[in-house]
Amino acid sequence: MLKRLAILVALISFCSGCSKITADNYNKIKVGMELDEVEAIIGSADECSEVIGTKQCVWGDNKRNIKITFVADVATLTLQNGLK
């Protein structure tokens, strides 16, 4: 019983460190995708700001992130930083 509990804790710890902010997922994102399609790949944005009909969203942190600019909820520019 203790062995099973240890395995379960190890699996939960491993998966909690998993991130959708990866180069593979970034490569799945294409210009022209809608916001909900992007969110299906990498989840909800950590931060979004809107200015005059455009929305720029960021997933990740200062060291590893994906930034996407949307116009009318359609991706127009994608950038990544620190993804391998």
PDB file of N, CA and C in Angstrom, residues 2-3 6-8 10 17 19-20 23-26 35 39 48 51 61-63 68-69 72 74 78 81:
ATOM      1  N   LEU A   2       1.889   1.282   0.806  1.00  0.00           N
ATOM      2  CA  LEU A   2       2.785   2.445   0.891  1.00  0.00           C
ATOM      3  C   LEU A   2       3.525   2.653  -0.426  1.00  0.00           C
ATOM      4  N   LYS A   3       3.864   1.540  -1.079  1.00  0.00           N
ATOM      5  CA  LYS A   3       4.552   1.609  -2.370  1.00  0.00           C
ATOM      6  C   LYS A   3       3.649   2.266  -3.421  1.00  0.00           C
ATOM      7  N   ALA A   6       3.431   6.003  -2.815  1.00  0.00           N
ATOM      8  CA  ALA A   6       4.658   6.676  -3.241  1.00  0.00           C
ATOM      9  C   ALA A   6       4.680   6.861  -4.756  1.00  0.00           C
ATOM     10  N   ILE A   7       4.241   5.858  -5.487  1.00  0.00           N
ATOM     11  CA  ILE A   7       4.190   5.958  -6.960  1.00  0.00           C
ATOM     12  C   ILE A   7       3.183   7.025  -7.372  1.00  0.00           C
ATOM     13  N   LEU A   8       2.033   7.047  -6.728  1.00  0.00           N
ATOM     14  CA  LEU A   8       1.010   8.042  -7.040  1.00  0.00           C
ATOM     15  C   LEU A   8       1.516   9.459  -6.776  1.00  0.00           C
ATOM     16  N   ALA A  10       4.616  10.454  -6.759  1.00  0.00           N
ATOM     17  CA  ALA A  10       5.655  10.741  -7.754  1.00  0.00           C
ATOM     18  C   ALA A  10       5.033  11.141  -9.091  1.00  0.00           C
ATOM     19  N   GLY A  17       4.707  19.510 -12.901  1.00  0.00           N
ATOM     20  CA  GLY A  17       5.792  20.268 -13.513  1.00  0.00           C
ATOM     21  C   GLY A  17       5.670  20.355 -15.023  1.00  0.00           C
ATOM     22  N   SER A  19       4.431  21.512 -18.590  1.00  0.00           N
ATOM     23  CA  SER A  19       3.977  22.796 -19.098  1.00  0.00           C
ATOM     24  C   SER A  19       3.585  22.640 -20.555  1.00  0.00           C
ATOM     25  N   LYS A  20       2.597  23.391 -20.962  1.00  0.00           N
ATOM     26  CA  LYS A  20       2.205  23.401 -22.363  1.00  0.00           C
ATOM     27  C   LYS A  20       3.004  24.426 -23.152  1.00  0.00           C
ATOM     28  N   ALA A  23       8.294  24.174 -27.390  1.00  0.00           N
ATOM     29  CA  ALA A  23       8.554  24.453 -28.805  1.00  0.00           C
ATOM     30  C   ALA A  23       7.610  23.647 -29.689  1.00  0.00           C
ATOM     31  N   ASP A  24       7.316  22.413 -29.312  1.00  0.00           N
ATOM     32  CA  ASP A  24       6.395  21.590 -30.106  1.00  0.00           C
ATOM     33  C   ASP A  24       5.012  22.231 -30.182  1.00  0.00           C
ATOM     34  N   ASN A  25       4.504  22.689 -29.048  1.00  0.00           N
ATOM     35  CA  ASN A  25       3.190  23.327 -29.053  1.00  0.00           C
ATOM     36  C   ASN A  25       3.234  24.670 -29.776  1.00  0.00           C
ATOM     37  N   TYR A  26       4.327  25.411 -29.631  1.00  0.00           N
ATOM     38  CA  TYR A  26       4.457  26.684 -30.350  1.00  0.00           C
ATOM     39  C   TYR A  26       4.383  26.444 -31.859  1.00  0.00           C
ATOM     40  N   LEU A  35      -8.472  32.578 -31.246  1.00  0.00           N
ATOM     41  CA  LEU A  35      -8.023  32.514 -29.860  1.00  0.00           C
ATOM     42  C   LEU A  35      -8.402  31.194 -29.203  1.00  0.00           C
ATOM     43  N   GLU A  39      -5.932  28.456 -27.435  1.00  0.00           N
ATOM     44  CA  GLU A  39      -6.138  28.036 -26.046  1.00  0.00           C
ATOM     45  C   GLU A  39      -6.314  26.529 -25.931  1.00  0.00           C
ATOM     46  N   CYS A  48      -3.229  39.169 -20.822  1.00  0.00           N
ATOM     47  CA  CYS A  48      -3.631  39.757 -22.104  1.00  0.00           C
ATOM     48  C   CYS A  48      -3.833  41.250 -21.916  1.00  0.00           C
ATOM     49  N   VAL A  51      -5.509  46.939 -27.026  1.00  0.00           N
ATOM     50  CA  VAL A  51      -5.317  48.307 -27.478  1.00  0.00           C
ATOM     51  C   VAL A  51      -5.910  48.440 -28.870  1.00  0.00           C
ATOM     52  N   ASP A  61       6.429  32.865 -18.611  1.00  0.00           N
ATOM     53  CA  ASP A  61       7.048  33.885 -17.773  1.00  0.00           C
ATOM     54  C   ASP A  61       8.091  34.661 -18.574  1.00  0.00           C
ATOM     55  N   ASN A  62       8.919  35.443 -17.888  1.00  0.00           N
ATOM     56  CA  ASN A  62       9.912  36.275 -18.587  1.00  0.00           C
ATOM     57  C   ASN A  62      10.990  35.458 -19.294  1.00  0.00           C
ATOM     58  N   LYS A  63      11.289  34.268 -18.802  1.00  0.00           N
ATOM     59  CA  LYS A  63      12.355  33.449 -19.400  1.00  0.00           C
ATOM     60  C   LYS A  63      11.863  32.549 -20.521  1.00  0.00           C
ATOM     61  N   ILE A  68       1.377  36.207 -28.505  1.00  0.00           N
ATOM     62  CA  ILE A  68       0.594  36.211 -29.739  1.00  0.00           C
ATOM     63  C   ILE A  68      -0.246  37.479 -29.781  1.00  0.00           C
ATOM     64  N   THR A  69      -0.223  38.131 -30.939  1.00  0.00           N
ATOM     65  CA  THR A  69      -1.076  39.290 -31.167  1.00  0.00           C
ATOM     66  C   THR A  69      -2.277  38.843 -31.976  1.00  0.00           C
ATOM     67  N   ALA A  72      -9.289  40.907 -33.931  1.00  0.00           N
ATOM     68  CA  ALA A  72     -10.609  40.266 -34.006  1.00  0.00           C
ATOM     69  C   ALA A  72     -10.519  38.788 -33.614  1.00  0.00           C
ATOM     70  N   VAL A  74      -8.176  36.692 -34.007  1.00  0.00           N
ATOM     71  CA  VAL A  74      -7.448  35.869 -34.968  1.00  0.00           C
ATOM     72  C   VAL A  74      -5.959  36.184 -34.834  1.00  0.00           C
ATOM     73  N   THR A  78       3.043  35.754 -34.065  1.00  0.00           N
ATOM     74  CA  THR A  78       3.426  34.853 -32.986  1.00  0.00           C
ATOM     75  C   THR A  78       4.913  35.003 -32.694  1.00  0.00           C
ATOM     76  N   ASN A  81      10.024  32.944 -26.817  1.00  0.00           N
ATOM     77  CA  ASN A  81      11.285  33.282 -26.173  1.00  0.00           C
ATOM     78  C   ASN A  81      11.678  32.141 -25.238  1.00  0.00           C
TER      79      ASN A  81
END
